[in-house]
Coordinates of C-alpha atoms in Angstrom, one line a residue:
Chain A
M170 CA -0.3 19.2 31.3
S171 CA -2.2 20.9 28.3
D172 CA -5.7 21.8 27.4
P173 CA -7.6 20.1 24.8
K174 CA -6.6 21.2 21.4
R175 CA -8.2 20.8 18.0
L176 CA -6.4 20.4 14.9
H177 CA -6.1 23.0 12.3
P178 CA -9.0 23.6 10.4
I179 CA -7.4 22.3 7.4
A180 CA -7.6 18.9 8.7
A181 CA -11.4 19.1 7.9
V182 CA -10.5 19.8 4.4
V183 CA -7.7 17.0 4.1
N184 CA -10.5 14.5 5.7
A185 CA -13.2 15.5 3.5
L186 CA -10.9 15.3 0.3
R187 CA -9.9 11.8 1.6
Q188 CA -13.4 10.5 1.9
L189 CA -14.2 12.0 -1.5
K190 CA -11.2 10.3 -3.1
E191 CA -12.5 6.9 -1.5
M192 CA -15.8 7.6 -3.3
I193 CA -14.7 8.4 -6.6
I194 CA -15.1 4.9 -8.0
P195 CA -18.5 4.2 -6.9
F196 CA -19.2 7.9 -7.8
L197 CA -18.1 7.4 -11.3
I198 CA -19.9 4.3 -11.8
F199 CA -23.1 6.1 -10.5
V200 CA -22.7 8.9 -13.1
V201 CA -21.4 6.8 -15.9
F202 CA -24.3 4.2 -15.7
G203 CA -26.9 6.8 -14.2
S204 CA -26.6 9.5 -16.8
R205 CA -27.7 7.5 -19.9
G206 CA -31.3 8.2 -19.4
T207 CA -32.2 11.8 -19.9
D208 CA -35.0 12.2 -17.6
W209 CA -32.8 11.6 -14.6
D210 CA -30.1 14.0 -15.2
L211 CA -31.1 16.6 -12.8
F212 CA -31.7 14.0 -10.1
Y213 CA -28.3 12.6 -10.4
F214 CA -26.8 16.1 -10.6
F215 CA -28.2 17.3 -7.3
G216 CA -27.7 14.0 -5.9
S217 CA -24.1 14.2 -6.6
I218 CA -24.0 17.8 -5.2
G219 CA -25.8 16.5 -2.2
V220 CA -23.2 13.9 -1.4
V221 CA -20.4 16.3 -1.6
V222 CA -22.2 18.8 0.6
L223 CA -22.7 15.9 3.2
V224 CA -19.0 15.0 3.1
L225 CA -17.9 18.4 3.7
V226 CA -20.2 18.9 6.6
Y227 CA -19.3 15.7 8.0
G228 CA -15.5 16.6 7.8
V229 CA -16.0 19.9 9.5
L230 CA -18.1 18.4 12.3
S231 CA -15.8 15.5 12.9
W232 CA -13.0 18.2 13.1
Y233 CA -14.9 19.9 15.5
R234 CA -15.4 16.8 17.8
F235 CA -11.6 15.7 17.5
T236 CA -9.5 17.1 20.3
Y237 CA -6.2 15.9 21.7
R238 CA -4.2 16.8 24.8
I239 CA -1.3 15.8 26.6
E240 CA -2.1 14.5 30.1
Q241 CA -0.4 12.7 33.0
G242 CA 2.1 11.3 30.7
E243 CA -0.6 10.2 28.0
L244 CA -1.6 11.5 24.6
R245 CA -5.4 11.7 25.1
I246 CA -7.5 11.8 22.1
E247 CA -11.3 12.3 22.0
Y248 CA -13.2 12.0 18.9
G249 CA -16.4 10.8 17.1
L250 CA -19.4 12.3 15.7
I251 CA -22.3 9.9 16.8
V252 CA -20.3 7.6 19.0
R253 CA -17.8 9.5 21.1
K254 CA -14.6 7.7 21.5
K255 CA -11.6 8.3 23.6
R256 CA -8.0 6.9 23.1
F257 CA -5.4 7.3 25.6
I258 CA -2.0 6.4 24.7
P259 CA 0.8 6.3 27.3
F260 CA 3.9 8.1 25.9
D261 CA 6.3 5.3 26.9
R262 CA 4.4 2.9 24.7
I263 CA 4.9 5.1 21.7
Q264 CA 7.3 3.5 19.3
S265 CA 7.7 6.5 17.0
L266 CA 6.3 9.5 15.7
D267 CA 6.1 9.8 11.8
L268 CA 5.7 13.3 10.3
S269 CA 4.5 13.9 6.6
E270 CA 3.6 17.0 4.9
G271 CA 1.1 16.7 2.0
I272 CA 0.6 19.6 -0.3
L273 CA -2.2 21.1 1.7
Q274 CA -0.4 20.8 4.9
R275 CA 2.6 22.8 3.3
L276 CA 0.9 25.5 2.1
F277 CA -0.1 26.3 5.7
G278 CA 3.1 25.2 7.4
L279 CA 1.6 22.2 9.1
V280 CA 2.4 18.6 9.4
K281 CA 0.4 15.2 9.8
V282 CA 1.8 13.1 12.9
K283 CA 1.1 9.5 12.8
V284 CA 1.6 8.0 16.3
E285 CA 3.1 4.3 16.1
T286 CA 2.8 2.1 19.0
A287 CA 4.0 -1.6 19.4
G288 CA 0.5 -2.8 18.6
S289 CA 0.2 -1.1 15.2
G290 CA 1.5 -2.2 12.0
G291 CA 1.3 -1.0 8.5
M292 CA -2.3 -1.7 7.7
G293 CA -4.1 1.6 8.1
L294 CA -5.8 2.7 11.3
Q295 CA -5.2 -0.2 13.6
D296 CA -5.7 -0.4 17.4
G297 CA -3.4 1.8 19.5
E298 CA -2.5 4.2 16.6
A299 CA -3.4 7.7 16.3
V300 CA -3.3 10.1 13.5
L301 CA -3.1 14.0 14.0
T302 CA -4.0 15.0 10.5
A303 CA -2.9 18.7 10.6
I304 CA -1.0 20.6 13.4
T305 CA 1.5 23.2 13.5
K306 CA 5.2 22.2 13.3
Q307 CA 5.4 23.9 16.7
D308 CA 2.8 21.7 18.4
A309 CA 4.4 18.7 16.6
Q310 CA 7.8 19.5 18.2
E311 CA 6.3 19.9 21.6
I312 CA 4.7 16.4 21.4
H313 CA 8.2 15.0 19.9
D314 CA 10.0 17.0 22.8
Y315 CA 7.6 15.4 25.5
L316 CA 8.1 12.0 24.2
V317 CA 11.9 12.4 24.3
S318 CA 11.7 13.6 27.9
I319 CA 9.6 10.8 28.9
K320 CA 11.7 8.1 27.3
K321 CA 14.9 9.6 28.8
S322 CA 13.4 9.7 32.4
G323 CA 12.3 6.1 31.8
Q324 CA 15.9 5.1 31.1
I325 CA 17.4 7.1 34.1
L326 CA 15.1 5.3 36.3
Q327 CA 16.4 2.1 35.0
G328 CA 19.7 3.3 36.4
E329 CA 21.4 4.1 33.0
E330 CA 23.3 7.3 32.3
E331 CA 21.6 10.0 30.1
P332 CA 22.6 9.1 26.8
E333 CA 24.1 11.9 24.6
S334 CA 21.6 12.5 21.8
S335 CA 23.2 11.8 18.4
D336 CA 22.4 12.8 15.1
D337 CA 24.5 11.2 12.3
L338 CA 23.8 11.3 8.5
L339 CA 23.8 7.8 7.4
Y340 CA 23.0 8.3 3.8
K341 CA 21.6 11.0 1.3
M342 CA 20.8 10.3 -2.1
S343 CA 22.6 12.2 -4.8
V344 CA 20.7 13.5 -7.9
S345 CA 22.6 10.9 -10.2
E346 CA 21.2 8.1 -7.8
L347 CA 17.8 9.6 -7.9
L348 CA 17.8 9.5 -11.7
M349 CA 19.1 6.0 -11.7
L350 CA 16.4 5.0 -9.3
A351 CA 13.8 6.4 -11.6
T352 CA 14.9 4.9 -14.7
T353 CA 15.3 1.5 -13.3
S354 CA 12.3 1.3 -11.1
G355 CA 9.8 -1.5 -11.5
G356 CA 7.0 1.0 -11.3
V357 CA 7.3 1.4 -15.1
G358 CA 5.3 -1.7 -15.6
V359 CA 2.4 -0.8 -13.4
V360 CA 2.2 2.5 -15.3
I361 CA 2.3 0.9 -18.6
S362 CA -0.5 -1.6 -17.8
A363 CA -2.5 1.7 -16.2
V364 CA -2.0 3.5 -19.7
F365 CA -3.3 0.4 -21.4
A366 CA -6.3 0.0 -19.2
F367 CA -7.0 3.8 -19.5
V368 CA -6.7 3.5 -23.2
F369 CA -9.1 0.6 -23.4
Q370 CA -11.5 2.3 -21.1
F371 CA -12.4 4.8 -23.7
E372 CA -13.0 2.5 -26.4
E373 CA -16.5 3.5 -26.6
F374 CA -15.8 7.3 -26.8
I375 CA -12.6 7.3 -29.2
P376 CA -13.5 5.7 -32.7
Y377 CA -10.4 3.5 -32.9
E378 CA -12.1 1.7 -35.9
Q379 CA -12.5 4.7 -37.9
I380 CA -9.0 5.8 -37.0
F381 CA -7.7 2.4 -37.8
D382 CA -9.7 2.3 -41.0
G383 CA -8.2 5.4 -42.0
V384 CA -4.7 4.5 -41.3
E385 CA -5.2 0.9 -42.7
H386 CA -3.5 1.3 -46.1
F387 CA -0.7 3.0 -44.4
V388 CA -0.5 0.4 -41.6
Q389 CA -0.7 -2.6 -44.1
N390 CA 2.8 -1.6 -45.4
G391 CA 3.8 -0.2 -42.2
V392 CA 4.5 -2.2 -39.4
V393 CA 6.9 0.8 -38.6
F394 CA 4.0 2.8 -37.9
I395 CA 2.6 0.7 -35.2
S396 CA 6.0 0.0 -33.6
V397 CA 6.5 3.8 -33.4
V398 CA 3.2 4.3 -31.9
V399 CA 3.8 1.5 -29.4
F400 CA 7.3 2.7 -28.7
L401 CA 5.9 6.3 -28.0
G402 CA 3.1 4.7 -25.8
F403 CA 5.8 3.1 -23.7
L404 CA 8.1 6.1 -23.5
L405 CA 5.3 8.1 -22.3
A406 CA 4.5 5.5 -19.7
W407 CA 8.2 5.5 -18.6
M408 CA 8.4 9.2 -18.4
I409 CA 5.2 9.3 -16.0
A410 CA 6.7 6.6 -13.9
L411 CA 10.2 8.4 -14.0
F412 CA 8.4 11.6 -12.9
G413 CA 6.4 10.0 -10.1
T414 CA 9.5 8.1 -8.5
M415 CA 11.3 11.3 -8.7
L416 CA 8.8 13.3 -6.8
K417 CA 8.3 10.5 -4.2
Y418 CA 12.1 9.7 -3.6
A419 CA 13.6 13.2 -4.0
N420 CA 15.8 14.4 -1.1
F421 CA 15.8 10.7 0.3
T422 CA 17.8 11.0 3.6
V423 CA 18.5 8.5 6.3
R424 CA 20.0 9.6 9.7
K425 CA 20.6 7.9 12.7
V426 CA 19.0 9.8 15.6
D427 CA 19.9 8.3 19.1
N428 CA 18.5 4.7 18.6
D429 CA 16.3 5.3 15.7
L430 CA 16.8 5.5 11.9
V431 CA 14.9 8.3 10.5
I432 CA 14.0 8.5 6.8
T433 CA 12.7 11.6 5.1
R434 CA 11.8 11.8 1.6
G435 CA 9.5 13.4 -0.9
L436 CA 9.4 16.7 -2.9
L437 CA 5.9 17.9 -3.2
E438 CA 4.8 15.5 -0.1
K439 CA 7.3 15.3 2.5
R440 CA 7.2 12.3 4.5
Q441 CA 9.3 11.1 7.7
F442 CA 9.6 7.6 9.1
T443 CA 11.0 6.5 12.2
I444 CA 12.3 3.1 12.9
P445 CA 13.8 2.0 16.3
L446 CA 16.9 0.0 15.8
N447 CA 15.8 -2.6 18.2
R448 CA 12.7 -3.2 16.0
I449 CA 14.7 -4.2 13.0
Q450 CA 14.1 -8.0 12.5
A451 CA 16.3 -8.4 9.4
V452 CA 18.1 -6.6 6.5
R453 CA 17.3 -7.3 2.8
I454 CA 19.4 -6.5 0.0
S455 CA 17.4 -6.6 -3.4
E456 CA 19.1 -6.3 -6.8
N457 CA 16.5 -6.1 -9.7
L458 CA 17.2 -7.4 -13.1
I459 CA 18.2 -3.9 -14.5
R460 CA 20.0 -2.9 -11.5
Q461 CA 22.1 -6.0 -10.9
P462 CA 24.2 -5.9 -14.2
L463 CA 24.9 -2.2 -13.3
G464 CA 26.1 -3.0 -9.9
Y465 CA 23.4 -1.4 -8.2
A466 CA 21.2 -2.7 -5.2
S467 CA 18.5 -1.6 -2.7
A468 CA 18.5 -2.3 1.0
Y469 CA 15.4 -2.8 3.1
V470 CA 14.8 -3.6 6.7
E471 CA 12.0 -5.9 8.1
S472 CA 10.5 -3.9 11.2
A473 CA 8.2 -5.3 13.7
G474 CA 5.7 -2.8 14.1
G475 CA 7.1 0.7 14.2
S476 CA 6.5 2.8 11.4
A477 CA 5.7 1.1 7.9
L478 CA 5.2 2.6 4.6
D479 CA 1.6 3.2 4.2
Q480 CA -0.2 0.0 3.3
E481 CA 2.8 -2.0 2.3
S482 CA 4.4 -4.4 4.7
S483 CA 6.9 -3.4 7.1
K484 CA 9.5 -3.6 4.7
V485 CA 11.1 -0.4 4.8
L486 CA 13.2 0.9 2.0
I487 CA 16.3 2.3 3.7
L488 CA 18.7 2.6 0.7
P489 CA 16.7 3.2 -2.5
I490 CA 19.6 2.7 -4.8
V491 CA 23.5 2.4 -4.3
K492 CA 26.3 0.8 -5.5
K493 CA 26.2 -2.7 -3.9
R494 CA 29.8 -2.4 -2.8
K495 CA 29.2 0.6 -0.8
I496 CA 26.3 -1.0 1.1
P497 CA 28.6 -2.5 3.9
G498 CA 30.4 0.7 4.4
L499 CA 27.0 2.5 4.7
L500 CA 25.1 0.3 7.0
E501 CA 27.8 -1.6 9.2
P502 CA 28.7 1.5 11.3
H503 CA 25.0 1.8 12.2
L504 CA 23.5 -1.4 12.2
T505 CA 26.2 -3.0 14.4
E506 CA 24.6 -6.3 15.1
Y507 CA 24.6 -7.1 11.2
H508 CA 27.7 -7.3 9.0
F509 CA 27.3 -7.7 5.1
R510 CA 30.6 -9.2 4.0
V511 CA 29.9 -12.9 4.5
N512 CA 31.1 -15.7 2.5
I513 CA 28.2 -17.3 0.8
S514 CA 28.1 -21.0 0.0
P515 CA 26.2 -21.9 -3.1
A516 CA 23.8 -24.8 -3.7
P517 CA 25.7 -28.0 -4.9
K518 CA 26.1 -28.7 -8.8
R519 CA 23.4 -31.4 -8.7
A520 CA 20.6 -29.1 -7.5
Y521 CA 20.9 -27.5 -11.0
S522 CA 18.9 -30.3 -12.8
R523 CA 16.2 -29.7 -10.2
Y524 CA 16.0 -26.0 -10.8
L525 CA 15.8 -26.7 -14.5
L526 CA 13.0 -29.4 -14.2
K527 CA 11.1 -27.3 -12.1
S528 CA 11.1 -24.3 -14.6
W529 CA 10.5 -26.6 -17.4
L530 CA 7.5 -28.0 -15.4
F531 CA 5.9 -24.4 -15.9
T532 CA 7.0 -23.8 -19.4
L533 CA 6.4 -27.1 -21.3
P534 CA 2.6 -26.8 -20.9
I535 CA 2.7 -23.3 -22.5
I536 CA 4.9 -24.3 -25.2
I537 CA 2.7 -27.3 -26.0
G538 CA -0.4 -25.2 -25.9
A539 CA 1.2 -22.8 -28.0
I540 CA 2.2 -25.2 -30.7
W541 CA -1.2 -26.9 -30.5
L542 CA -3.2 -23.8 -30.8
L543 CA -1.1 -21.4 -33.1
R544 CA 0.3 -23.9 -35.7
P545 CA 3.0 -21.9 -37.7
W546 CA 3.9 -19.3 -35.0
G547 CA 3.5 -21.6 -32.0
F548 CA 6.9 -23.1 -32.7
G549 CA 8.5 -19.7 -31.5
A550 CA 7.4 -20.8 -28.1
L551 CA 10.3 -23.4 -28.1
L552 CA 12.5 -20.3 -27.4
L553 CA 11.2 -20.4 -24.0
L554 CA 13.2 -23.5 -23.4
P555 CA 16.6 -22.1 -23.6
V556 CA 15.1 -19.0 -21.9
S557 CA 14.0 -20.9 -18.9
A558 CA 17.2 -22.9 -18.9
L559 CA 19.1 -19.8 -18.5
W560 CA 16.6 -18.4 -16.0
S561 CA 16.8 -21.6 -13.8
Y562 CA 20.6 -21.3 -14.1
F563 CA 20.5 -17.7 -12.5
N564 CA 18.2 -19.0 -9.7
Y565 CA 20.5 -21.8 -9.2
K566 CA 23.5 -19.7 -9.1
D567 CA 22.0 -17.3 -6.6
A568 CA 20.8 -19.9 -4.1
G569 CA 23.1 -19.8 -1.1
W570 CA 23.7 -19.5 2.6
S571 CA 26.1 -18.4 5.0
L572 CA 26.4 -18.9 9.0
D573 CA 28.8 -16.2 10.5
Q574 CA 29.0 -14.9 13.9
G575 CA 25.5 -15.5 15.1
M576 CA 24.1 -14.3 11.8
L577 CA 22.3 -16.2 9.2
T578 CA 22.3 -15.2 5.6
F579 CA 20.1 -16.6 2.9
R580 CA 20.5 -15.6 -1.0
Y581 CA 17.9 -16.6 -3.4
R582 CA 16.2 -15.3 -6.4
N583 CA 12.6 -15.1 -7.4
I584 CA 12.6 -12.5 -10.1
V585 CA 14.7 -10.2 -7.9
K586 CA 17.8 -11.4 -6.3
N587 CA 17.5 -11.1 -2.5
T588 CA 20.0 -11.3 0.3
V589 CA 18.4 -11.4 3.6
Y590 CA 20.7 -11.0 6.7
M591 CA 19.1 -12.5 10.0
R592 CA 20.1 -12.7 13.7
K593 CA 19.3 -15.9 15.4
N594 CA 17.3 -14.2 18.1
K595 CA 15.2 -12.5 15.5
V596 CA 14.1 -15.7 13.8
Q597 CA 10.6 -16.8 15.0
S598 CA 10.6 -20.3 13.4
F599 CA 13.0 -22.3 11.3
S600 CA 12.0 -25.3 9.0
V601 CA 13.6 -27.7 6.7
K602 CA 11.7 -29.4 3.9
E603 CA 12.7 -32.4 1.9
S604 CA 10.7 -34.3 -0.7
F605 CA 11.1 -37.9 -1.9
F606 CA 13.3 -36.5 -4.8
Q607 CA 15.2 -34.1 -2.8
R608 CA 16.0 -36.9 -0.2
K609 CA 17.5 -39.1 -3.0
K610 CA 19.6 -36.2 -4.0
K611 CA 20.6 -35.4 -0.5
L612 CA 19.2 -31.8 -0.9
A613 CA 16.8 -30.0 1.3
T614 CA 14.9 -26.6 1.3
I615 CA 15.4 -24.4 4.3
E616 CA 13.2 -21.5 5.4
A617 CA 13.4 -18.9 8.3
I618 CA 10.8 -16.8 9.3
V619 CA 10.9 -13.2 11.0
K620 CA 8.4 -10.9 12.4
S621 CA 7.3 -8.1 10.0
G622 CA 4.7 -6.0 10.9
H623 CA 1.7 -8.0 11.7
G624 CA 2.9 -11.0 9.9
G625 CA 5.9 -12.7 8.9
A626 CA 8.7 -12.3 6.3
G627 CA 11.9 -14.2 5.8
G628 CA 13.7 -16.3 3.4
K629 CA 13.7 -19.6 1.8
V630 CA 16.3 -21.2 -0.3
I631 CA 15.7 -24.4 -2.2
D632 CA 17.8 -27.2 -3.0
L633 CA 21.0 -26.8 -0.6
E634 CA 23.3 -29.4 0.5
K635 CA 21.5 -31.7 3.1
K636 CA 24.5 -31.8 5.4
H637 CA 24.7 -27.8 5.2
V638 CA 21.0 -27.6 6.0
D639 CA 21.6 -29.8 8.9
T640 CA 24.4 -27.4 10.2
M641 CA 21.9 -24.6 10.0
Y642 CA 19.2 -26.5 11.7
H643 CA 21.6 -27.5 14.5
W644 CA 22.9 -23.8 14.8
Y645 CA 19.2 -22.7 15.3
S646 CA 18.3 -25.4 17.7
H647 CA 18.3 -24.0 21.3
E648 CA 18.7 -27.5 22.8
T649 CA 22.1 -28.4 21.7
V650 CA 25.1 -26.8 23.5
E651 CA 27.2 -24.9 21.0
Chain B
M1329 CA 25.5 -33.4 14.2
T1330 CA 22.0 -33.9 13.3
I1331 CA 19.4 -33.6 16.1
S1332 CA 17.6 -36.8 16.6
E1333 CA 14.2 -36.9 15.2
P1334 CA 11.2 -35.9 17.3
Q1335 CA 9.5 -39.1 18.8
K1336 CA 6.0 -38.4 20.0
R1337 CA 3.2 -39.3 17.8
I1338 CA -0.3 -37.9 17.6
S1339 CA -3.2 -39.9 18.8
E1340 CA -4.3 -42.9 16.9
Q1341 CA -7.9 -41.7 17.0
A1342 CA -6.6 -39.0 14.7
L1343 CA -6.8 -41.3 12.0
T1344 CA -10.3 -42.2 12.5
V1345 CA -11.2 -38.5 12.7
W1346 CA -9.4 -37.8 9.4
K1347 CA -11.1 -40.8 7.8
I1348 CA -14.6 -39.7 8.8
A1349 CA -13.8 -36.0 7.6
A1350 CA -12.4 -37.3 4.3
S1351 CA -15.4 -39.5 3.9
L1352 CA -17.9 -36.4 4.2
H1353 CA -16.1 -34.6 1.8
S1354 CA -15.6 -37.6 -0.8
L1355 CA -19.3 -37.9 -0.4
V1356 CA -19.7 -34.5 -2.0
V1357 CA -17.5 -35.9 -5.1
W1358 CA -19.8 -39.0 -5.2
V1359 CA -22.9 -36.8 -5.4
L1360 CA -21.2 -34.6 -8.2
A1361 CA -20.3 -37.8 -9.9
G1362 CA -23.9 -39.2 -9.7
G1363 CA -25.2 -35.9 -11.0
L1364 CA -23.0 -36.3 -14.1
I1365 CA -23.9 -39.9 -14.6
A1366 CA -27.6 -38.9 -14.4
I1367 CA -27.0 -36.1 -17.0
T1368 CA -25.1 -38.5 -19.1
I1369 CA -28.1 -41.2 -19.3
L1370 CA -30.7 -38.4 -19.8
F1371 CA -28.9 -36.8 -22.5
D1372 CA -27.5 -40.0 -24.2
F1373 CA -23.9 -38.7 -23.8
P1374 CA -21.2 -41.2 -24.5
K1375 CA -21.0 -44.1 -22.1
W1376 CA -17.2 -43.7 -21.3
I1377 CA -18.2 -40.5 -19.0
I1378 CA -20.0 -42.7 -16.5
A1379 CA -17.0 -45.1 -16.1
A1380 CA -14.7 -41.9 -15.9
A1381 CA -16.9 -40.4 -13.2
I1382 CA -16.9 -43.7 -11.1
A1383 CA -13.4 -44.0 -11.4
V1384 CA -12.4 -40.5 -10.6
A1385 CA -14.8 -40.7 -7.4
A1386 CA -13.4 -44.1 -6.6
V1387 CA -9.8 -42.9 -6.7
Y1388 CA -10.4 -39.7 -4.9
S1389 CA -12.2 -41.7 -2.1
Y1390 CA -9.1 -44.2 -1.9
L1391 CA -6.6 -41.5 -1.8
F1392 CA -8.2 -39.2 0.7
I1393 CA -9.8 -41.8 2.9
F1394 CA -7.3 -44.4 3.1
L1395 CA -3.9 -43.7 1.6
L1396 CA -3.1 -40.1 2.6
P1397 CA -4.6 -40.1 6.3
T1398 CA -2.3 -43.2 6.9
L1399 CA 0.6 -41.8 5.4
R1400 CA -0.1 -38.4 7.0
W1401 CA -0.5 -40.0 10.4
K1402 CA 2.8 -42.1 10.2
R1403 CA 4.7 -39.0 9.5
W1404 CA 3.4 -36.8 12.1
R1405 CA 5.8 -36.5 15.1
Y1406 CA 6.4 -33.8 17.7
E1407 CA 8.4 -33.1 20.6
V1408 CA 8.2 -30.5 23.4
R1409 CA 11.6 -29.8 24.9
E1410 CA 12.8 -27.6 27.6
Q1411 CA 14.1 -25.0 25.1
E1412 CA 12.1 -25.8 21.9
I1413 CA 9.3 -27.4 20.1
E1414 CA 10.0 -29.5 17.2
L1415 CA 7.3 -30.6 14.6
Q1416 CA 7.8 -33.1 11.7
Y1417 CA 5.0 -33.6 9.1
G1418 CA 4.1 -34.0 5.5
V1419 CA 3.1 -36.7 3.0
F1420 CA 5.5 -36.2 0.1
I1421 CA 7.4 -33.4 1.3
I1422 CA 8.6 -33.7 4.8
K1423 CA 8.9 -30.6 6.7
R1424 CA 10.7 -30.2 10.1
T1425 CA 10.2 -27.0 12.1
L1426 CA 11.7 -25.6 15.1
I1427 CA 10.1 -23.3 17.5
P1428 CA 12.1 -21.8 20.1
M1429 CA 10.3 -21.5 23.5
I1430 CA 11.4 -17.9 24.0
R1431 CA 9.8 -17.0 20.8
V1432 CA 6.3 -18.7 21.8
Q1433 CA 3.6 -15.8 22.3
H1434 CA 0.7 -18.1 23.2
V1435 CA -0.6 -21.6 23.1
D1436 CA -4.3 -22.3 22.2
T1437 CA -6.1 -25.8 22.4
Q1438 CA -9.4 -26.0 20.1
Q1439 CA -11.6 -28.8 19.2
G1440 CA -14.6 -29.2 16.8
P1441 CA -17.5 -31.5 17.1
L1442 CA -15.8 -34.3 15.6
L1443 CA -12.7 -33.9 17.8
R1444 CA -14.8 -33.6 20.8
K1445 CA -16.6 -36.9 20.1
Y1446 CA -13.3 -38.7 20.3
S1447 CA -12.1 -36.5 23.0
L1448 CA -9.0 -34.9 21.0
S1449 CA -8.0 -31.5 20.7
T1450 CA -5.8 -29.3 18.4
V1451 CA -3.0 -27.4 20.0
T1452 CA -1.8 -24.4 18.0
V1453 CA 1.4 -22.7 19.0
S1454 CA 1.9 -18.9 18.1
T1455 CA 5.0 -16.9 17.7
A1456 CA 5.0 -13.2 16.8
A1457 CA 5.0 -14.1 13.1
T1458 CA 3.9 -17.6 12.7
V1459 CA 1.2 -20.1 13.7
H1460 CA 2.0 -24.0 14.2
E1461 CA -0.6 -26.5 14.6
I1462 CA -0.4 -30.0 16.2
P1463 CA -3.6 -31.7 15.3
A1464 CA -5.5 -34.2 17.2
L1465 CA -3.9 -34.9 20.4
D1466 CA -5.6 -36.6 23.3
M1467 CA -7.6 -34.0 25.3
E1468 CA -5.5 -34.8 28.5
E1469 CA -2.2 -34.6 26.6
A1470 CA -3.2 -31.4 24.7
E1471 CA -4.2 -29.8 28.1
N1472 CA -0.9 -30.8 29.4
L1473 CA 1.2 -29.7 26.5
R1474 CA -0.6 -26.3 26.8
I1475 CA 0.2 -25.9 30.2
S1476 CA 3.8 -27.2 30.0
I1477 CA 4.6 -24.8 26.9
S1478 CA 3.1 -21.8 28.6
R1479 CA 5.2 -22.6 31.5
L1480 CA 8.4 -23.0 29.5
A1481 CA 7.7 -20.2 27.1
R1482 CA 9.5 -17.1 28.2
V1483 CA 9.0 -14.2 25.8
A1484 CA 12.2 -12.0 25.5
D1485 CA 10.6 -8.8 24.6
E1486 CA 13.6 -7.0 23.5
D1487 CA 14.0 -9.5 20.6
V1488 CA 10.5 -9.2 18.8

């Protein structure tokens, strides 16, 4: 079908850079701990250069060895520097092609193609997966067209009519939504802790004590000063997170192409994901603490294999942030098996005391410890009591379930409020748990697990009415006639 | 409305095996307690430490050798029906799990040296997302179970 092709030479650079990036931490340790003694400076200097050169040479050689071709309905890849490896992937086993463009690829008008098969999940290079680091857009298009033609001919053989290809825009994120997403994202916390870690990293080099001594007289009567510094720190962290999220999610678009959901996003690095509709295992709507009061929510799909977001689980974000009431209108026409306007039955009133008890079980030791150790101020920890009472009230209020037209819905809150929509035929196993105390109150905990990537995901609702739990159990049982 | 509880129990030998296993790891606790007592005597620490060490080890042994295995065994039930497998187990929290046959991907039996001595095996049932274990069945029964589950299991590809 086609001659063996090499990747674009830029692939060698991309691979070498990735290698270097992975080495950066051991490298830093090497340099930081190594360069203390002066005699060995030169050794470390040349050692470092040697390593970089080796990596570059390795990158070029492995690029030279890497070839791919399309032959007899298979994508055939040969690679490996010392051990030569061949990987043949039949096209009818390919679930999806994911395209992404990093900065280097964009400079040269190239794309990175990730081939996903049923066997591969979201955990880096897995068996049955292949990555073409940099090929021209034209070549990528060829592979895509070939894949489509194979899939179509397969369908015709099965006696189906050739389906008309369709391409519907499902959702495109507006600028205001992007801003909203960035300002309310949980990534802020990560960045804040990173900034703190970074600041403490350089304790040795920056004479904090001198600085603090110098401003001590000022600080002593100026709590304001510290507050301002802390505030500025947080503001900076928040801006960084904001900027990062905006770059990552700019131009977020979801389209439905034939029977796949295709997601594209990113400003500097463009990425594209494909999720075959029949691989969707469940739909999850999440509302975090900031978004919920504003009426915003995000929607994810749990996907079995197919394309996952990098290292994360196969939970794929399909609607980063939209008004919650708009979700049914956006998703229902395309995910026809799911419907999002369901009546959720809450947990019974008597469950609240158990929710409260459980949260106090966690907070009481903290409060007692705080009072014990920090005598005057420790009593402030008593504030945790009403806070945890309120918190468990929210948890209790959000617990709920629904059974509707072959669809099971769980609603629960850990920190984020989750609503999970599952079809009976996607649920892998179903459990009911009852403790001694739950039995006395006629309550039970229910858990359903769907496949997600290589593992499982699903939902768990605590302390529902036992009768309701039995209803769901009965519904799930394949034995009883409905 | 409720489905009848699963009826089949696991082998009575399981209790013996669990007790032996628990004795082995409570032996570790006794050794630790012995060490603590030795240190207490050597360094002339307060005497109550000796009593406490013995008490902890004794309670541990009682719980893990006698009480918990018995409760666990009493609770363990399973049933393999035409369409599904049902398990029920747990000591304080009782868990009932349903695994539909069409979701079962494969069934394994396995046995360690202790289980082999009592000719028992453990059956594990895997779905695409979860793994479930029925511990300590008679070898013959486990084998039959494995065969009958794999006969009944028909994975519906399009649903995974």
